[in-house]
Amino acid sequence: MRGYILNLFTTGGIVILLRALGFYKLSNGIMRILTDQLNAHIEKDAQKHNIPIHWWSSVDGGKNGAKSKYVAEHYVCNQIFSGNHVFCILTDTEPASSYTAKTIQSKVTGKKAYQKLFKARKVVKHFYIYFHDELLGGPSYLKICSYLPFTCEFYFNGHNAIRLQLDKEGLKYRMKDNAFTWVENPERLQEIAKSITGRQIQERIDFWMNRFFRFNKGSYSTRSKYLQHDWFTSQTEVCSNIIFKSATFASSLFERLMDKFVRFGSPDSLSQVFDKKRLPKKSKSTRSFFNHNVCMKHWLFGNSIKQYNKAGHFIRTETTINRPKLLGLKKPVLYIQAYLWSGIGCNGRFLDCCADVDPSSLPSDMLDPFTKPVITDKGKRVGAPDLRSDRQLALINELSQQKYTVFGFKTSHLFDALRHQFQNPAQIRYELAKLIHRGIVKKIKNKSFYMVTADGWKWIMVTITAIMKFTKPMISSSWKRAAKKTSSQPSQIEEGYQTISQGLSQLVQAFALI
């Protein structure tokens, strides 16, 4: 949400304001008085309530959501807060529309020079006040520009507001980042989301503005009736999540959806999604990365809808509304609930387009633990065994030896047999850890020996067989073109490999895989 003092968007409005406040002379120094009084009030309130104030460049200085991330890591830290609580205040300089006074020398003889106001874009000081709100949760923030015309911004995340209400009602849930992956009562979650009204949000904005947007007069702080903001919606995001038990299935399905919607951004298609008449030449599709995953985004006149695999096991469809007038919406905050219904409608129409993707040929998650990174109980990320590595393959071959089935093995035993592939036992322990965390190898209780598990034997034998009998012959066959041309009677095995290669080529073309 963004707040504007509408009467201050013209130079005449600034002149009327200064005269109403008792200033009849126009100068940068006069306008600076208001800035100094606003700064003094915020600093006085912070000192009174022991709120830390940080200059952003000296703390982190990052961009693109870095401020919220900094506050979450240093002040929130997954703690549970109640009521109204200010975490910290970050100050930064940013470009903003403002005013400047210039001395104009009259061309008429005998006339004195005079001051005239001009609109200007300046790099000025802004306050980011991060807090936990009793209704909207946190971290939310109020951004205040310290220079005329005092443009403000208010941000909150609806997921945090829902989470706060679930905690009050004692309902259990699980979250991944800012998404609910499981809720004890899903119907209640939807009811809470729909119950957040524009009037409630306006009341919370007024509460924080009344506290921080005031001007220090020495022993007290006040605010003129001429400095009241009107609040409008600037950007709204409405998301719909489809959650999968299998991360492999979700990833494979998302890849299929990306292949289907790579050319989706035509005017006709997006007009249908946003439920509008055809609007030519104002749409496009872009592909970017979100948390190292592909994100497909489609734009229509500043509004957009995107889809991405957020955390590996659920697909998020998200409508972003930047131009509400195009969708028949009004900008004042009181109409915020209409944005929810419009976003849900856009997400639903887009998901209807995804419904004809056939999932029957997508892989299951049987091999998921062996091909994807896993997270240990201590939060450490352990990569998957890299079967392209000669030393990893040599380790798997060595573990398949029958001599280790009776008493197990130690790292020193493996190092003695694999001295040519490994320089030291530490390298063996590193590769062995990948197998231990996947249940392929386990430590024998009360002993310093390891043993291959039953599932581990199956995986090792299938892996070795696939590499020796399938992968290597297929690769080597591609290097035998000259032999194939000169051979008049190829063997039956060679013909079989050629048939398999042709079948794989057809599958690749049919699925449009890379």
Short mmCIF file of C-alpha atoms in Angstrom, two decimals:
data_model
loop_
_atom_site.label_atom_id
_atom_site.label_comp_id
_atom_site.label_asym_id
_atom_site.label_seq_id
_atom_site.Cartn_x
_atom_site.Cartn_y
_atom_site.Cartn_z
CA MET A 1 0.00 0.00 0.00
CA ARG A 2 1.19 3.55 -0.71
CA GLY A 3 0.07 6.68 1.05
CA TYR A 4 -0.07 10.11 -0.55
CA ILE A 5 -1.00 13.57 0.67
CA LEU A 6 -2.88 14.43 -2.51
CA ASN A 7 -2.85 18.20 -2.01
CA LEU A 8 0.97 18.22 -1.95
CA PHE A 9 1.46 16.93 -5.49
CA THR A 10 1.48 20.44 -6.93
CA THR A 11 3.74 23.36 -6.12
CA GLY A 12 0.66 25.41 -5.28
CA GLY A 13 -0.30 22.85 -2.65
CA ILE A 14 3.13 23.19 -1.02
CA VAL A 15 2.78 26.98 -0.90
CA ILE A 16 -0.67 26.73 0.71
CA LEU A 17 0.65 24.21 3.28
CA LEU A 18 3.61 26.38 4.29
CA ARG A 19 1.40 29.44 4.67
CA ALA A 20 -1.13 27.43 6.74
CA LEU A 21 1.76 26.44 9.02
CA GLY A 22 2.83 30.07 9.41
CA PHE A 23 5.66 30.24 6.84
CA TYR A 24 5.30 32.97 4.22
CA LYS A 25 8.77 32.67 2.73
CA LEU A 26 9.67 29.89 0.30
CA SER A 27 13.11 28.35 0.75
CA ASN A 28 14.79 24.98 1.08
CA GLY A 29 15.55 25.84 4.68
CA ILE A 30 11.84 26.29 5.51
CA MET A 31 10.99 22.91 3.99
CA ARG A 32 13.95 21.39 5.81
CA ILE A 33 12.37 22.38 9.14
CA LEU A 34 9.58 19.84 8.60
CA THR A 35 12.13 17.16 7.70
CA ASP A 36 14.18 17.83 10.84
CA GLN A 37 11.08 17.73 13.04
CA LEU A 38 9.97 14.40 11.53
CA ASN A 39 13.45 12.91 11.98
CA ALA A 40 13.59 14.13 15.57
CA HIS A 41 10.23 12.56 16.45
CA ILE A 42 11.13 9.14 15.04
CA GLU A 43 14.50 9.17 16.83
CA LYS A 44 12.84 10.27 20.08
CA ASP A 45 10.27 7.46 19.88
CA ALA A 46 13.02 4.92 19.13
CA GLN A 47 15.07 6.09 22.11
CA LYS A 48 12.03 5.99 24.40
CA HIS A 49 11.19 2.36 23.50
CA ASN A 50 14.80 1.11 23.02
CA ILE A 51 14.31 0.52 19.29
CA PRO A 52 17.62 0.11 17.42
CA ILE A 53 18.18 2.37 14.40
CA HIS A 54 20.60 1.07 11.74
CA TRP A 55 22.07 2.90 8.77
CA TRP A 56 21.47 0.35 6.02
CA SER A 57 24.73 0.86 4.14
CA SER A 58 26.76 0.11 7.26
CA VAL A 59 24.74 -3.01 8.17
CA ASP A 60 24.22 -4.88 4.90
CA GLY A 61 23.45 -2.62 1.98
CA GLY A 62 21.84 -5.34 -0.16
CA LYS A 63 18.89 -5.02 -2.52
CA ASN A 64 15.79 -6.95 -3.65
CA GLY A 65 14.26 -7.87 -0.32
CA ALA A 66 17.51 -7.84 1.64
CA LYS A 67 16.06 -5.58 4.34
CA SER A 68 13.24 -7.98 5.19
CA LYS A 69 15.70 -10.87 5.16
CA TYR A 70 18.06 -9.00 7.49
CA VAL A 71 15.26 -8.29 9.98
CA ALA A 72 14.01 -11.89 9.82
CA GLU A 73 17.49 -13.27 10.53
CA HIS A 74 18.55 -10.83 13.27
CA TYR A 75 15.30 -9.94 15.05
CA VAL A 76 12.56 -12.45 14.24
CA CYS A 77 14.51 -15.75 14.17
CA ASN A 78 11.31 -17.89 14.16
CA GLN A 79 10.21 -16.43 17.50
CA ILE A 80 6.52 -16.11 18.34
CA PHE A 81 5.39 -12.53 19.00
CA SER A 82 2.05 -11.18 20.15
CA GLY A 83 0.59 -7.69 20.15
CA ASN A 84 2.41 -4.71 18.64
CA HIS A 85 6.20 -4.89 18.72
CA VAL A 86 8.79 -2.85 16.78
CA PHE A 87 11.87 -4.84 15.77
CA CYS A 88 14.12 -2.10 14.44
CA ILE A 89 14.32 0.94 12.16
CA LEU A 90 16.50 0.92 9.03
CA THR A 91 17.46 4.21 7.39
CA ASP A 92 18.53 4.47 3.76
CA THR A 93 18.80 7.04 0.97
CA GLU A 94 16.67 6.50 -2.12
CA PRO A 95 15.55 8.67 -5.05
CA ALA A 96 12.12 10.23 -4.54
CA SER A 97 9.98 12.98 -6.03
CA SER A 98 10.31 16.16 -3.99
CA TYR A 99 10.56 19.95 -4.31
CA THR A 100 13.34 22.47 -4.37
CA ALA A 101 13.36 26.27 -4.15
CA LYS A 102 15.42 28.31 -6.57
CA THR A 103 16.21 32.01 -6.68
CA ILE A 104 14.81 33.64 -9.81
CA GLN A 105 16.22 36.98 -10.91
CA SER A 106 13.50 39.08 -12.51
CA LYS A 107 14.21 40.50 -15.95
CA VAL A 108 12.27 43.62 -15.14
CA THR A 109 14.51 46.47 -14.05
CA GLY A 110 14.12 47.30 -10.41
CA LYS A 111 12.37 44.06 -9.48
CA LYS A 112 13.92 42.01 -6.68
CA ALA A 113 14.88 38.37 -6.95
CA TYR A 114 12.32 35.93 -5.65
CA GLN A 115 12.07 32.22 -4.68
CA LYS A 116 10.16 29.76 -6.84
CA LEU A 117 9.35 26.09 -6.17
CA PHE A 118 10.15 23.39 -8.70
CA LYS A 119 9.50 19.67 -8.73
CA ALA A 120 12.71 17.69 -8.45
CA ARG A 121 13.88 14.14 -7.99
CA LYS A 122 16.26 13.87 -5.06
CA VAL A 123 18.14 11.16 -3.22
CA VAL A 124 16.66 11.60 0.25
CA LYS A 125 16.47 9.79 3.57
CA HIS A 126 13.81 7.12 4.13
CA PHE A 127 12.82 5.27 7.31
CA TYR A 128 11.94 1.56 7.19
CA ILE A 129 10.13 0.75 10.44
CA TYR A 130 9.82 -3.04 10.87
CA PHE A 131 7.29 -4.35 13.36
CA HIS A 132 4.94 -7.16 14.38
CA ASP A 133 1.31 -6.10 14.17
CA GLU A 134 -1.38 -7.54 16.42
CA LEU A 135 -3.60 -8.29 13.40
CA LEU A 136 -1.30 -8.56 10.37
CA GLY A 137 1.65 -10.32 12.02
CA GLY A 138 5.19 -9.63 10.93
CA PRO A 139 7.68 -8.69 9.92
CA SER A 140 5.66 -5.88 8.31
CA TYR A 141 7.06 -2.44 7.63
CA LEU A 142 6.09 1.22 7.31
CA LYS A 143 8.29 3.25 4.98
CA ILE A 144 8.33 7.03 5.47
CA CYS A 145 10.02 9.54 3.17
CA SER A 146 11.43 12.34 5.29
CA TYR A 147 11.05 15.05 2.60
CA LEU A 148 7.98 16.73 1.17
CA PRO A 149 5.52 15.47 -0.05
CA PHE A 150 6.15 12.67 2.53
CA THR A 151 5.18 9.67 0.39
CA CYS A 152 4.75 6.56 2.56
CA GLU A 153 4.50 2.81 2.01
CA PHE A 154 3.01 -0.01 4.07
CA TYR A 155 3.74 -3.70 3.52
CA PHE A 156 2.43 -6.89 5.07
CA ASN A 157 2.33 -10.57 4.10
CA GLY A 158 -1.08 -12.22 4.28
CA HIS A 159 0.54 -15.56 5.16
CA ASN A 160 1.79 -14.05 8.41
CA ALA A 161 -1.67 -12.70 9.23
CA ILE A 162 -3.17 -16.17 8.68
CA ARG A 163 -0.41 -17.77 10.73
CA LEU A 164 -1.09 -15.38 13.62
CA GLN A 165 -4.78 -16.27 13.65
CA LEU A 166 -4.06 -20.02 13.49
CA ASP A 167 -1.80 -19.66 16.54
CA LYS A 168 -4.55 -17.83 18.41
CA GLU A 169 -7.04 -20.62 17.65
CA GLY A 170 -4.55 -23.40 18.49
CA LEU A 171 -4.70 -25.02 15.04
CA LYS A 172 -1.64 -27.02 13.98
CA TYR A 173 0.14 -26.33 10.71
CA ARG A 174 3.47 -26.62 8.88
CA MET A 175 5.12 -23.92 6.79
CA LYS A 176 7.91 -23.85 4.21
CA ASP A 177 9.16 -20.30 3.77
CA ASN A 178 5.90 -18.33 3.43
CA ALA A 179 3.70 -21.22 2.26
CA PHE A 180 1.48 -23.56 4.24
CA THR A 181 2.36 -27.17 3.38
CA TRP A 182 -0.10 -28.74 5.84
CA VAL A 183 -2.94 -27.37 7.98
CA GLU A 184 -5.07 -29.22 10.49
CA ASN A 185 -8.21 -27.48 9.21
CA PRO A 186 -7.76 -26.28 5.58
CA GLU A 187 -11.29 -24.86 5.44
CA ARG A 188 -10.55 -22.60 8.40
CA LEU A 189 -7.39 -21.34 6.68
CA GLN A 190 -9.43 -20.24 3.66
CA GLU A 191 -11.98 -18.56 5.92
CA ILE A 192 -9.24 -16.55 7.66
CA ALA A 193 -7.77 -15.44 4.32
CA LYS A 194 -11.14 -14.21 3.12
CA SER A 195 -11.95 -12.46 6.42
CA ILE A 196 -9.14 -9.87 6.15
CA THR A 197 -10.91 -6.68 5.08
CA GLY A 198 -9.70 -3.36 3.76
CA ARG A 199 -11.18 -1.55 6.75
CA GLN A 200 -9.06 -3.64 9.15
CA ILE A 201 -5.92 -2.91 7.14
CA GLN A 202 -6.71 0.81 7.06
CA GLU A 203 -7.12 0.84 10.84
CA ARG A 204 -3.72 -0.81 11.33
CA ILE A 205 -2.08 1.64 8.92
CA ASP A 206 -3.61 4.57 10.83
CA PHE A 207 -2.34 3.12 14.13
CA TRP A 208 1.29 3.03 12.99
CA MET A 209 1.09 6.36 11.15
CA ASN A 210 -0.29 8.07 14.26
CA ARG A 211 2.68 6.78 16.19
CA PHE A 212 5.57 7.55 13.81
CA PHE A 213 4.42 10.21 11.32
CA ARG A 214 4.50 13.15 13.70
CA PHE A 215 6.63 16.26 14.06
CA ASN A 216 8.66 17.08 17.15
CA LYS A 217 7.89 20.44 18.74
CA GLY A 218 10.19 20.07 21.74
CA SER A 219 8.18 18.80 24.69
CA TYR A 220 5.53 17.18 22.49
CA SER A 221 4.93 15.91 18.97
CA THR A 222 1.98 16.70 16.74
CA ARG A 223 0.73 16.51 13.18
CA SER A 224 -1.24 19.06 11.21
CA LYS A 225 -4.65 18.18 9.80
CA TYR A 226 -3.25 19.15 6.40
CA LEU A 227 -0.80 16.20 6.55
CA GLN A 228 -3.26 13.32 6.33
CA HIS A 229 -2.49 10.48 3.87
CA ASP A 230 -4.86 8.71 1.53
CA TRP A 231 -3.88 5.04 1.07
CA PHE A 232 -4.03 3.06 -2.15
CA THR A 233 -3.07 -0.44 -3.20
CA SER A 234 0.22 -0.47 -5.10
CA GLN A 235 0.92 -4.17 -5.65
CA THR A 236 -1.02 -7.26 -4.63
CA GLU A 237 0.05 -10.88 -5.02
CA VAL A 238 -2.45 -13.74 -4.77
CA CYS A 239 -1.07 -17.29 -4.88
CA SER A 240 -2.50 -20.80 -5.22
CA ASN A 241 -0.35 -23.76 -4.18
CA ILE A 242 -0.59 -27.36 -5.38
CA ILE A 243 1.26 -29.57 -2.89
CA PHE A 244 2.73 -32.99 -3.82
CA LYS A 245 4.02 -35.77 -1.62
CA SER A 246 6.66 -36.62 -4.24
CA ALA A 247 9.28 -34.00 -5.08
CA THR A 248 10.27 -35.96 -8.20
CA PHE A 249 6.69 -36.00 -9.48
CA ALA A 250 6.27 -32.28 -8.80
CA SER A 251 9.52 -31.41 -10.58
CA SER A 252 8.71 -33.60 -13.57
CA LEU A 253 5.19 -32.18 -13.86
CA PHE A 254 6.53 -28.63 -13.64
CA GLU A 255 9.03 -29.33 -16.43
CA ARG A 256 6.15 -30.55 -18.59
CA LEU A 257 4.16 -27.40 -17.77
CA MET A 258 7.13 -25.21 -18.68
CA ASP A 259 7.37 -26.94 -22.04
CA LYS A 260 3.66 -26.32 -22.65
CA PHE A 261 3.52 -22.67 -21.59
CA VAL A 262 6.81 -21.44 -23.06
CA ARG A 263 4.80 -19.66 -25.79
CA PHE A 264 1.71 -18.96 -23.70
CA GLY A 265 2.09 -15.19 -23.55
CA SER A 266 -0.01 -14.32 -26.59
CA PRO A 267 -2.64 -11.57 -26.20
CA ASP A 268 -5.52 -13.99 -26.74
CA SER A 269 -4.33 -16.46 -24.11
CA LEU A 270 -3.58 -13.90 -21.40
CA SER A 271 -6.79 -11.98 -22.07
CA GLN A 272 -8.63 -15.21 -21.37
CA VAL A 273 -6.72 -15.77 -18.11
CA PHE A 274 -7.34 -12.21 -16.89
CA ASP A 275 -10.95 -12.39 -18.11
CA LYS A 276 -10.62 -9.36 -20.39
CA LYS A 277 -11.22 -8.58 -24.03
CA ARG A 278 -8.32 -9.03 -26.42
CA LEU A 279 -5.59 -6.42 -25.82
CA PRO A 280 -3.03 -6.73 -28.63
CA LYS A 281 0.70 -6.00 -28.48
CA LYS A 282 0.80 -5.54 -24.71
CA SER A 283 1.72 -9.02 -23.54
CA LYS A 284 4.87 -11.09 -23.22
CA SER A 285 6.31 -14.18 -21.55
CA THR A 286 9.62 -14.29 -19.71
CA ARG A 287 11.63 -17.08 -18.13
CA SER A 288 13.79 -16.37 -15.10
CA PHE A 289 15.06 -18.13 -11.97
CA PHE A 290 13.50 -18.27 -8.49
CA ASN A 291 15.69 -19.94 -5.84
CA HIS A 292 17.68 -21.61 -8.64
CA ASN A 293 14.47 -22.97 -10.21
CA VAL A 294 12.91 -21.90 -13.47
CA CYS A 295 10.03 -19.43 -13.18
CA MET A 296 7.71 -18.76 -16.13
CA LYS A 297 6.05 -15.34 -16.01
CA HIS A 298 3.43 -13.89 -18.35
CA TRP A 299 2.73 -10.14 -18.52
CA LEU A 300 -0.37 -8.25 -19.65
CA PHE A 301 -0.33 -4.44 -19.30
CA GLY A 302 1.72 -4.49 -16.09
CA ASN A 303 -0.28 -7.31 -14.50
CA SER A 304 1.34 -10.72 -14.51
CA ILE A 305 0.83 -14.37 -13.66
CA LYS A 306 3.73 -16.69 -12.94
CA GLN A 307 4.27 -20.31 -12.04
CA TYR A 308 7.28 -21.88 -10.37
CA ASN A 309 8.37 -24.88 -8.32
CA LYS A 310 8.85 -23.06 -5.02
CA ALA A 311 10.36 -25.64 -2.65
CA GLY A 312 10.72 -28.75 -4.79
CA HIS A 313 7.45 -30.40 -3.80
CA PHE A 314 4.75 -27.82 -4.49
CA ILE A 315 3.93 -25.71 -7.53
CA ARG A 316 2.86 -22.13 -6.94
CA THR A 317 0.70 -20.11 -9.35
CA GLU A 318 0.76 -16.41 -8.49
CA THR A 319 -1.11 -13.43 -9.92
CA THR A 320 0.47 -10.01 -9.40
CA ILE A 321 -1.82 -7.01 -9.80
CA ASN A 322 -0.02 -3.75 -10.56
CA ARG A 323 -2.71 -2.13 -12.72
CA PRO A 324 -6.04 -2.81 -11.01
CA LYS A 325 -8.00 -0.54 -13.35
CA LEU A 326 -7.41 -2.99 -16.20
CA LEU A 327 -9.17 -5.70 -14.16
CA GLY A 328 -12.02 -3.43 -13.07
CA LEU A 329 -10.66 -2.94 -9.54
CA LYS A 330 -10.46 0.23 -7.47
CA LYS A 331 -7.21 1.39 -5.86
CA PRO A 332 -8.24 2.54 -2.35
CA VAL A 333 -7.26 0.10 0.40
CA LEU A 334 -10.89 -0.44 1.40
CA TYR A 335 -11.38 -2.51 -1.78
CA ILE A 336 -8.53 -4.94 -1.04
CA GLN A 337 -10.84 -7.96 -0.72
CA ALA A 338 -11.84 -7.61 -4.38
CA TYR A 339 -8.17 -8.15 -5.28
CA LEU A 340 -8.26 -11.55 -3.54
CA TRP A 341 -11.24 -12.73 -5.57
CA SER A 342 -9.79 -11.40 -8.82
CA GLY A 343 -6.42 -13.11 -8.17
CA ILE A 344 -8.08 -16.42 -7.28
CA GLY A 345 -10.07 -16.23 -10.51
CA CYS A 346 -6.94 -15.62 -12.61
CA ASN A 347 -5.09 -18.48 -10.89
CA GLY A 348 -8.04 -20.81 -11.43
CA ARG A 349 -8.31 -20.04 -15.14
CA PHE A 350 -4.57 -20.55 -15.58
CA LEU A 351 -4.68 -23.87 -13.71
CA ASP A 352 -7.57 -24.99 -15.93
CA CYS A 353 -5.16 -24.64 -18.86
CA CYS A 354 -2.73 -26.96 -17.01
CA ALA A 355 -5.33 -29.66 -16.44
CA ASP A 356 -4.81 -31.42 -19.78
CA VAL A 357 -1.16 -32.33 -19.06
CA ASP A 358 -1.00 -36.14 -18.88
CA PRO A 359 0.79 -37.18 -15.65
CA SER A 360 0.65 -40.92 -16.35
CA SER A 361 4.14 -40.99 -17.88
CA LEU A 362 5.79 -38.97 -15.10
CA PRO A 363 8.30 -40.83 -12.87
CA SER A 364 7.59 -41.87 -9.30
CA ASP A 365 9.79 -40.96 -6.35
CA MET A 366 11.30 -44.44 -5.95
CA LEU A 367 14.80 -43.26 -6.89
CA ASP A 368 14.41 -39.78 -5.41
CA PRO A 369 16.70 -40.31 -2.35
CA PHE A 370 19.49 -41.62 -4.62
CA THR A 371 19.36 -38.81 -7.20
CA LYS A 372 18.48 -35.71 -5.16
CA PRO A 373 20.32 -33.91 -2.33
CA VAL A 374 19.13 -34.80 1.18
CA ILE A 375 19.06 -32.72 4.36
CA THR A 376 20.39 -34.32 7.55
CA ASP A 377 18.84 -33.94 11.01
CA LYS A 378 21.36 -31.18 11.72
CA GLY A 379 20.29 -29.24 8.62
CA LYS A 380 23.37 -30.15 6.54
CA ARG A 381 22.89 -30.62 2.81
CA VAL A 382 24.45 -33.83 1.41
CA GLY A 383 24.72 -34.15 -2.36
CA ALA A 384 23.74 -37.23 -4.36
CA PRO A 385 26.36 -39.80 -5.44
CA ASP A 386 27.91 -38.62 -8.69
CA LEU A 387 28.15 -41.72 -10.84
CA ARG A 388 30.07 -39.77 -13.48
CA SER A 389 33.00 -39.63 -11.05
CA ASP A 390 35.51 -42.45 -11.49
CA ARG A 391 36.34 -42.63 -7.80
CA GLN A 392 32.66 -42.73 -6.74
CA LEU A 393 32.09 -45.55 -9.22
CA ALA A 394 35.22 -47.34 -7.99
CA LEU A 395 33.93 -47.08 -4.40
CA ILE A 396 30.57 -48.61 -5.37
CA ASN A 397 32.33 -51.43 -7.24
CA GLU A 398 34.49 -52.13 -4.20
CA LEU A 399 31.47 -52.25 -1.86
CA SER A 400 29.92 -54.94 -4.06
CA GLN A 401 32.72 -57.36 -3.14
CA GLN A 402 31.56 -60.39 -1.14
CA LYS A 403 34.43 -60.11 1.34
CA TYR A 404 32.68 -57.24 3.12
CA THR A 405 29.43 -59.13 3.78
CA VAL A 406 30.52 -61.05 6.90
CA PHE A 407 32.29 -58.60 9.20
CA GLY A 408 31.75 -55.34 7.34
CA PHE A 409 34.54 -52.89 6.60
CA LYS A 410 36.45 -49.88 7.84
CA THR A 411 37.55 -46.79 5.95
CA SER A 412 41.12 -48.07 6.13
CA HIS A 413 40.07 -51.29 4.35
CA LEU A 414 38.61 -49.28 1.47
CA PHE A 415 41.66 -47.02 1.30
CA ASP A 416 43.99 -50.01 1.01
CA ALA A 417 41.99 -51.28 -1.98
CA LEU A 418 41.45 -47.86 -3.63
CA ARG A 419 44.81 -46.12 -3.25
CA HIS A 420 44.94 -45.34 -6.95
CA GLN A 421 41.59 -43.52 -6.93
CA PHE A 422 41.76 -41.74 -3.53
CA GLN A 423 44.62 -39.67 -2.18
CA ASN A 424 43.66 -40.01 1.51
CA PRO A 425 40.98 -41.61 3.73
CA ALA A 426 39.22 -38.23 4.09
CA GLN A 427 38.14 -38.40 0.44
CA ILE A 428 36.68 -41.86 1.04
CA ARG A 429 34.77 -40.64 4.09
CA TYR A 430 33.36 -37.75 2.02
CA GLU A 431 32.03 -40.05 -0.72
CA LEU A 432 30.93 -42.65 1.84
CA ALA A 433 28.83 -40.05 3.69
CA LYS A 434 26.63 -39.70 0.59
CA LEU A 435 25.81 -43.40 0.83
CA ILE A 436 25.35 -43.44 4.62
CA HIS A 437 22.75 -40.65 4.63
CA ARG A 438 20.73 -42.52 1.98
CA GLY A 439 20.62 -45.82 3.84
CA ILE A 440 22.94 -47.59 1.40
CA VAL A 441 25.59 -48.08 4.07
CA LYS A 442 25.06 -48.17 7.84
CA LYS A 443 27.34 -48.28 10.88
CA ILE A 444 27.29 -51.50 12.92
CA LYS A 445 26.07 -50.80 16.45
CA ASN A 446 28.81 -50.57 19.11
CA LYS A 447 31.50 -51.25 16.49
CA SER A 448 33.73 -49.17 14.25
CA PHE A 449 32.66 -51.15 11.18
CA TYR A 450 30.24 -50.31 8.37
CA MET A 451 28.01 -52.65 6.37
CA VAL A 452 25.98 -52.37 3.18
CA THR A 453 22.21 -52.57 3.84
CA ALA A 454 19.74 -54.81 1.98
CA ASP A 455 18.37 -51.86 0.01
CA GLY A 456 21.92 -50.71 -0.54
CA TRP A 457 22.85 -54.04 -2.18
CA LYS A 458 19.88 -53.70 -4.55
CA TRP A 459 20.83 -50.16 -5.51
CA ILE A 460 24.51 -51.04 -5.98
CA MET A 461 23.76 -54.05 -8.21
CA VAL A 462 21.20 -52.13 -10.31
CA THR A 463 23.61 -49.20 -10.66
CA ILE A 464 26.58 -51.32 -11.69
CA THR A 465 24.47 -53.34 -14.12
CA ALA A 466 22.96 -50.22 -15.69
CA ILE A 467 26.35 -48.57 -16.15
CA MET A 468 28.27 -51.62 -17.39
CA LYS A 469 25.53 -53.20 -19.53
CA PHE A 470 23.60 -50.17 -20.75
CA THR A 471 25.22 -46.77 -20.32
CA LYS A 472 28.79 -47.56 -21.39
CA PRO A 473 27.81 -49.70 -24.43
CA MET A 474 25.38 -47.00 -25.57
CA ILE A 475 28.05 -44.31 -25.28
CA SER A 476 30.74 -46.43 -26.89
CA SER A 477 28.43 -47.31 -29.76
CA SER A 478 28.34 -43.66 -30.77
CA TRP A 479 32.11 -43.83 -31.32
CA LYS A 480 31.88 -46.82 -33.63
CA ARG A 481 30.31 -45.16 -36.63
CA ALA A 482 33.10 -46.21 -38.93
CA ALA A 483 32.84 -49.83 -37.76
CA LYS A 484 29.07 -49.79 -38.30
CA LYS A 485 29.48 -48.56 -41.85
CA THR A 486 32.02 -51.25 -42.77
CA SER A 487 30.27 -54.06 -40.93
CA SER A 488 27.88 -55.93 -43.24
CA GLN A 489 26.56 -58.26 -40.52
CA PRO A 490 26.32 -56.43 -37.16
CA SER A 491 25.73 -58.60 -34.12
CA GLN A 492 22.31 -58.96 -32.53
CA ILE A 493 23.53 -57.04 -29.47
CA GLU A 494 24.52 -54.11 -31.68
CA GLU A 495 21.12 -54.15 -33.35
CA GLY A 496 19.46 -54.15 -29.91
CA TYR A 497 21.44 -51.12 -28.78
CA GLN A 498 20.52 -49.34 -32.01
CA THR A 499 16.82 -50.09 -31.44
CA ILE A 500 17.02 -48.76 -27.85
CA SER A 501 18.76 -45.62 -29.08
CA GLN A 502 16.04 -44.99 -31.66
CA GLY A 503 13.34 -45.48 -29.03
CA LEU A 504 15.00 -43.03 -26.65
CA SER A 505 15.27 -40.48 -29.45
CA GLN A 506 11.55 -40.79 -30.13
CA LEU A 507 10.77 -40.29 -26.43
CA VAL A 508 12.99 -37.22 -26.27
CA GLN A 509 11.29 -35.68 -29.28
CA ALA A 510 7.79 -36.53 -28.01
CA PHE A 511 8.38 -35.02 -24.56
CA ALA A 512 10.40 -32.06 -25.91
CA LEU A 513 13.14 -32.78 -23.37
CA ILE A 514 16.60 -31.23 -23.47
#
